[in-house]
């Protein structure tokens, strides 16, 4: 019997009150962004916001609770942007959208940081008995977003990023699931040879936890060879962005099969239109109808992207829709 799990890829929008308070506390300049040593007032504001978004996930009935990554000024680049071995420089466009991050330039060995683990420890306390999900950038995407001025070799740099992330994961509190966000696998697909190394790097991070590991690419579908190599990695589920691209994702599933579990991005993480839970459940049926598989061990129901882009009220509504859609799918499957 399939287990339907409602969840998100994290990276939530800040509550409206927190945006106002933190704007006053942090300012608007590059030097005012999070560096890992913020003062007590800023820390308290983020603590309160974290408690709020964890409470909202519990009220919505999501099966996995994430920390929310509210401190991540630099989106996926955050783990490097706050690292002592990294200098942040100019502002860079975050893929093909209107968000920006500070260019992280690696200048020394990427030793253990513990920044994300500390956030997750706080989240674990707030989540109580709810199942916790950790979220990190995947090693390929993090290496793709960064500049290397220390390792001097593309393969060595990717391996160093993977080792760094694995070290961070080893410090995490108990978690049920680890989502590795890998938009660069779609947006800047690795070439021959690099695609295999990207999967090996994911293997390195996945091996650092006993939790189920989900690799979530988005903004389209993976190229065939990239997908095939990803299936060789020791992971539990691959994510599919069925909002941005249905045809190519179905093709990959039909031609190359899938892991025993899958993550289906069926709700739009960037559009304010709130989906109907029944419609999302029907989309699950549609996916099954397209592929020669009658059952997965686990199906994660999620937004196709992080929900950072949504107004806070719409974000809350999307969480409730995902939880209800998973319940409907579970009932129907039974």
Coordinates of C-alpha atoms in Angstrom, one line a residue:
X1 CA 0.0 0.0 0.0
X2 CA 1.3 3.4 -1.0
X3 CA 2.1 5.9 1.8
X4 CA 1.0 9.4 0.6
X5 CA 3.1 12.1 2.4
X6 CA 2.2 15.8 2.3
X7 CA 5.3 18.0 2.5
X8 CA 7.1 21.0 1.0
X9 CA 10.6 21.8 -0.3
X10 CA 10.9 24.4 2.5
X11 CA 12.2 27.9 1.9
X12 CA 9.1 29.6 3.1
X13 CA 8.1 33.3 2.8
X14 CA 8.5 35.3 6.0
X15 CA 5.3 36.2 7.9
X16 CA 4.3 39.8 7.0
X17 CA 5.0 41.1 10.5
X18 CA 8.5 39.5 10.4
X19 CA 9.3 41.2 7.1
X20 CA 8.5 44.6 8.6
X21 CA 10.4 43.9 11.9
X22 CA 13.4 42.5 10.2
X23 CA 13.5 45.2 7.6
X24 CA 13.9 47.7 10.5
X25 CA 16.4 45.6 12.3
X26 CA 18.6 44.5 9.4
X27 CA 18.4 47.4 7.0
X28 CA 18.5 46.9 3.2
X29 CA 22.2 46.9 2.3
X30 CA 24.4 44.0 1.4
X31 CA 26.2 44.3 4.6
X32 CA 23.0 44.0 6.5
X33 CA 22.2 40.5 5.3
X34 CA 22.6 37.4 7.5
X35 CA 26.2 36.4 8.1
X36 CA 25.8 33.9 10.9
X37 CA 26.5 36.2 13.8
X38 CA 23.2 38.3 13.9
X39 CA 22.4 40.0 17.2
X40 CA 19.8 39.0 19.8
X41 CA 16.9 41.1 18.4
X42 CA 17.3 39.7 15.0
X43 CA 17.7 36.1 16.4
X44 CA 14.5 36.6 18.4
X45 CA 12.5 37.8 15.4
X46 CA 13.6 34.7 13.4
X47 CA 12.8 32.4 16.4
X48 CA 9.3 33.8 16.6
X49 CA 8.8 33.5 12.9
X50 CA 10.1 29.9 12.9
X51 CA 7.7 29.0 15.7
X52 CA 4.8 30.5 13.6
X53 CA 5.6 28.6 10.4
X54 CA 6.1 25.3 12.3
X55 CA 2.8 25.8 14.0
X56 CA 1.1 26.5 10.7
X57 CA 2.4 23.3 9.2
X58 CA 1.1 21.4 12.2
X59 CA -2.4 23.1 12.0
X60 CA -2.5 22.3 8.3
X61 CA -1.8 18.6 9.0
X62 CA 1.3 18.2 6.9
X63 CA 3.0 14.9 7.3
X64 CA 6.5 16.4 7.3
X65 CA 7.5 19.6 9.1
X66 CA 10.4 21.8 7.8
X67 CA 12.3 24.5 9.5
X68 CA 11.3 27.0 6.8
X69 CA 14.7 28.4 6.1
X70 CA 13.5 31.9 7.0
X71 CA 17.1 33.2 7.7
X72 CA 18.3 32.2 4.2
X73 CA 18.7 35.6 2.6
X74 CA 20.7 33.9 -0.1
X75 CA 18.2 31.1 -0.9
X76 CA 20.1 28.0 -1.8
X77 CA 23.5 29.6 -1.4
X78 CA 23.0 30.3 2.3
X79 CA 25.1 27.4 3.7
X80 CA 28.1 28.9 1.9
X81 CA 27.2 32.6 2.4
X82 CA 27.5 32.3 6.2
X83 CA 30.7 30.1 6.0
X84 CA 34.0 31.5 7.4
X85 CA 35.9 30.1 4.4
X86 CA 33.7 32.0 1.9
X87 CA 33.7 35.6 0.8
X88 CA 30.4 37.0 -0.5
X89 CA 30.8 39.5 -3.4
X90 CA 28.4 41.0 -5.9
X91 CA 24.7 40.4 -6.3
X92 CA 23.8 37.6 -8.8
X93 CA 20.4 36.8 -10.3
X94 CA 19.0 33.5 -8.9
X95 CA 18.5 31.5 -12.0
X96 CA 15.9 33.1 -14.4
X97 CA 13.8 35.0 -11.9
X98 CA 13.8 38.3 -10.0
X99 CA 15.5 37.1 -6.9
X100 CA 19.1 37.6 -6.1
X101 CA 21.9 36.2 -3.9
X102 CA 25.4 37.2 -2.9
X103 CA 28.0 35.4 -5.0
X104 CA 29.7 33.0 -2.6
X105 CA 33.4 32.7 -3.4
X106 CA 35.1 29.8 -1.7
X107 CA 38.6 30.8 -0.5
X108 CA 39.6 28.1 1.9
X109 CA 38.8 24.5 3.0
X110 CA 35.1 24.0 3.6
X111 CA 35.2 22.7 7.1
X112 CA 32.1 22.0 9.3
X113 CA 29.9 25.0 10.0
X114 CA 26.8 23.7 11.9
X115 CA 24.7 26.7 10.9
X116 CA 21.9 24.7 9.4
X117 CA 22.0 22.0 12.1
X118 CA 21.5 24.7 14.7
X119 CA 18.3 25.9 12.9
X120 CA 17.1 22.3 12.7
X121 CA 17.7 21.7 16.4
X122 CA 15.4 24.7 17.1
X123 CA 12.8 23.3 14.7
X124 CA 12.9 19.9 16.2
X125 CA 12.1 21.3 19.7
X126 CA 9.2 23.3 18.2
X127 CA 7.9 20.4 16.2
X128 CA 7.4 18.2 19.2
X129 CA 6.4 14.7 18.0
X130 CA 5.8 15.8 14.4
X131 CA 8.0 14.2 11.7
X132 CA 10.9 16.5 10.9
X133 CA 12.2 17.0 7.4
X134 CA 15.6 18.6 6.7
X135 CA 16.2 20.7 3.6
X136 CA 19.5 21.5 1.9
X137 CA 20.7 22.6 -1.5
X138 CA 21.9 19.6 -3.5
X139 CA 25.7 19.5 -4.0
X140 CA 25.5 20.1 -7.7
X141 CA 23.3 23.2 -7.4
X142 CA 25.4 24.6 -4.5
X143 CA 28.6 24.2 -6.5
X144 CA 26.9 25.6 -9.6
X145 CA 25.9 28.8 -7.7
X146 CA 29.3 29.3 -6.1
X147 CA 32.7 30.4 -7.3
X148 CA 35.8 28.4 -6.5
X149 CA 39.1 30.3 -5.7
X150 CA 40.6 27.5 -3.6
X151 CA 40.2 24.0 -4.9
X152 CA 41.2 24.8 -8.5
X153 CA 39.4 21.9 -10.2
X154 CA 35.8 21.5 -11.0
X155 CA 35.6 17.8 -9.9
X156 CA 37.5 18.5 -6.6
X157 CA 35.2 21.5 -5.9
X158 CA 32.1 19.5 -6.4
X159 CA 33.5 16.7 -4.1
X160 CA 34.4 19.3 -1.5
X161 CA 30.9 20.8 -1.5
X162 CA 29.5 17.2 -1.2
X163 CA 31.8 16.5 1.8
X164 CA 30.9 19.8 3.4
X165 CA 27.1 19.1 3.1
X166 CA 27.6 15.5 4.3
X167 CA 29.4 16.9 7.4
X168 CA 26.5 19.3 8.0
X169 CA 23.9 16.5 7.7
X170 CA 25.8 14.3 10.2
X171 CA 25.2 17.0 12.8
X172 CA 21.4 17.2 12.2
X173 CA 19.0 16.1 14.9
X174 CA 16.8 13.1 14.1
X175 CA 14.8 13.7 10.9
X176 CA 12.5 11.5 8.9
X177 CA 13.3 12.9 5.4
X178 CA 16.1 14.9 3.8
X179 CA 15.1 17.0 0.7
X180 CA 18.1 17.9 -1.5
X181 CA 17.0 20.8 -3.8
X182 CA 18.7 20.5 -7.2
X183 CA 17.3 23.1 -9.7
X184 CA 20.7 23.3 -11.4
X185 CA 20.3 19.8 -12.6
X186 CA 17.6 21.3 -14.9
X187 CA 18.7 24.9 -15.3
X188 CA 22.3 24.2 -16.0
X189 CA 22.4 20.5 -16.8
X190 CA 25.7 18.7 -16.2
X191 CA 27.6 17.6 -19.3
X192 CA 28.9 14.1 -20.0
X193 CA 31.1 13.0 -17.1
X194 CA 29.9 15.7 -14.9
X195 CA 26.4 14.1 -14.7
X196 CA 28.0 11.0 -13.2
X197 CA 30.0 13.0 -10.7
X198 CA 26.9 15.0 -9.7
X199 CA 25.2 11.7 -8.8
X200 CA 28.3 10.6 -6.9
X201 CA 28.2 13.9 -5.0
X202 CA 24.5 13.3 -4.1
X203 CA 25.5 9.8 -2.9
X204 CA 28.0 11.3 -0.6
X205 CA 25.4 13.6 1.1
X206 CA 22.7 10.9 1.1
X207 CA 25.1 8.4 2.9
X208 CA 25.4 10.9 5.8
X209 CA 21.9 10.2 7.0
X210 CA 19.6 7.2 7.8
X211 CA 16.6 9.3 6.8
X212 CA 14.8 8.9 3.5
X213 CA 16.5 11.1 0.9
X214 CA 14.5 12.9 -1.8
X215 CA 16.4 14.7 -4.6
X216 CA 14.0 17.4 -5.9
X217 CA 14.9 19.1 -9.2
X218 CA 12.5 21.7 -10.5
X219 CA 11.7 24.3 -13.2
X220 CA 11.4 21.5 -15.7
X221 CA 12.5 18.0 -16.4
X222 CA 16.0 16.3 -16.2
X223 CA 17.8 15.5 -19.4
X224 CA 17.7 11.7 -20.1
X225 CA 21.3 11.0 -19.1
X226 CA 21.1 13.1 -16.1
X227 CA 18.0 11.3 -14.9
X228 CA 19.5 7.9 -15.6
X229 CA 22.7 8.7 -13.6
X230 CA 20.5 10.1 -10.8
X231 CA 18.8 6.8 -10.5
X232 CA 22.2 5.2 -9.8
X233 CA 22.5 7.3 -6.7
X234 CA 21.7 5.7 -3.4
X235 CA 18.5 7.8 -2.8
X236 CA 15.0 6.9 -1.9
X237 CA 13.0 9.3 -4.2
X238 CA 13.4 11.6 -7.2
X239 CA 11.2 14.6 -7.5
X240 CA 9.3 15.6 -10.7
X241 CA 8.1 19.1 -11.4
X242 CA 4.7 18.3 -13.1
X243 CA 3.8 22.0 -13.1
X244 CA 6.6 23.2 -15.3
X245 CA 6.9 20.1 -17.6
X246 CA 4.6 17.1 -17.8
X247 CA 5.7 15.5 -21.1
X248 CA 9.4 15.1 -20.4
X249 CA 8.9 14.0 -16.8
X250 CA 6.5 11.3 -17.9
X251 CA 8.9 10.3 -20.7
X252 CA 11.7 9.8 -18.1
X253 CA 9.4 7.7 -15.9
X254 CA 8.3 5.6 -18.9
X255 CA 11.7 5.1 -20.4
X256 CA 13.9 4.7 -17.3
X257 CA 11.6 3.8 -14.5
X258 CA 11.8 5.3 -11.0
X259 CA 13.0 4.9 -7.5
X260 CA 10.7 3.0 -5.1
X261 CA 9.3 6.3 -3.9
X262 CA 8.6 9.5 -5.8
X263 CA 8.1 13.2 -5.1
X264 CA 5.4 14.8 -7.2
X265 CA 5.4 18.5 -7.6
X266 CA 1.8 19.0 -8.3
X267 CA 0.9 22.4 -6.7
X268 CA 2.5 25.5 -8.1
X269 CA 4.9 27.0 -5.7
X270 CA 5.1 30.3 -7.6
X271 CA 1.5 31.0 -8.6
X272 CA -1.0 32.5 -6.2
X273 CA -3.9 30.4 -7.7
X274 CA -4.7 27.9 -4.9
X275 CA -5.4 24.5 -6.2
X276 CA -8.3 22.3 -5.3
X277 CA -7.3 19.2 -3.2
X278 CA -9.4 17.0 -5.4
X279 CA -7.7 18.3 -8.5
X280 CA -4.3 17.5 -7.0
X281 CA -5.5 14.0 -6.1
X282 CA -6.7 13.6 -9.7
X283 CA -3.2 14.6 -10.9
X284 CA -1.8 11.8 -8.9
X285 CA -4.1 9.4 -10.7
X286 CA -3.1 11.0 -14.0
X287 CA 0.6 10.3 -13.3
X288 CA -0.2 6.7 -12.5
X289 CA -2.1 6.4 -15.7
X290 CA 0.9 7.5 -17.7
X291 CA 3.4 5.0 -16.4
X292 CA 3.8 1.2 -16.1
X293 CA 3.8 1.2 -12.4
X294 CA 0.8 0.4 -10.2
X295 CA 2.2 1.4 -6.9
X296 CA 5.1 3.2 -5.2
X297 CA 6.1 2.7 -1.6
X298 CA 5.8 6.4 -0.9
X299 CA 4.5 9.3 -2.8
X300 CA 5.4 12.7 -1.5
X301 CA 2.9 15.4 -2.5
X302 CA 4.5 18.8 -2.6
X303 CA 4.7 22.1 -4.4
X304 CA 6.9 22.0 -7.5
X305 CA 9.3 24.7 -6.1
X306 CA 9.9 26.3 -2.8
X307 CA 7.1 28.6 -1.7
X308 CA 9.3 31.6 -1.0
X309 CA 7.7 33.5 -3.9
X310 CA 4.1 33.4 -2.6
X311 CA 2.3 36.0 -0.5
X312 CA 2.1 34.7 3.0
X313 CA -1.7 34.1 3.0
X314 CA -1.5 32.1 -0.2
X315 CA 1.4 30.1 1.2
X316 CA -0.7 29.1 4.2
X317 CA -3.6 28.0 1.9
X318 CA -1.2 25.9 -0.2
X319 CA -0.1 24.0 2.8
X320 CA -3.6 23.1 3.8
X321 CA -4.4 22.0 0.2
X322 CA -1.4 19.6 0.1
X323 CA -2.3 18.0 3.4
X324 CA -5.9 17.5 2.3
X325 CA -4.8 16.1 -1.1
X326 CA -2.6 13.5 0.6
X327 CA -5.4 12.5 2.9
X328 CA -7.8 12.1 -0.1
X329 CA -5.2 10.0 -2.0
X330 CA -4.6 7.8 1.0
X331 CA -8.4 7.2 1.4
X332 CA -8.8 6.4 -2.3
X333 CA -5.8 4.1 -2.3
X334 CA -7.2 2.2 0.7

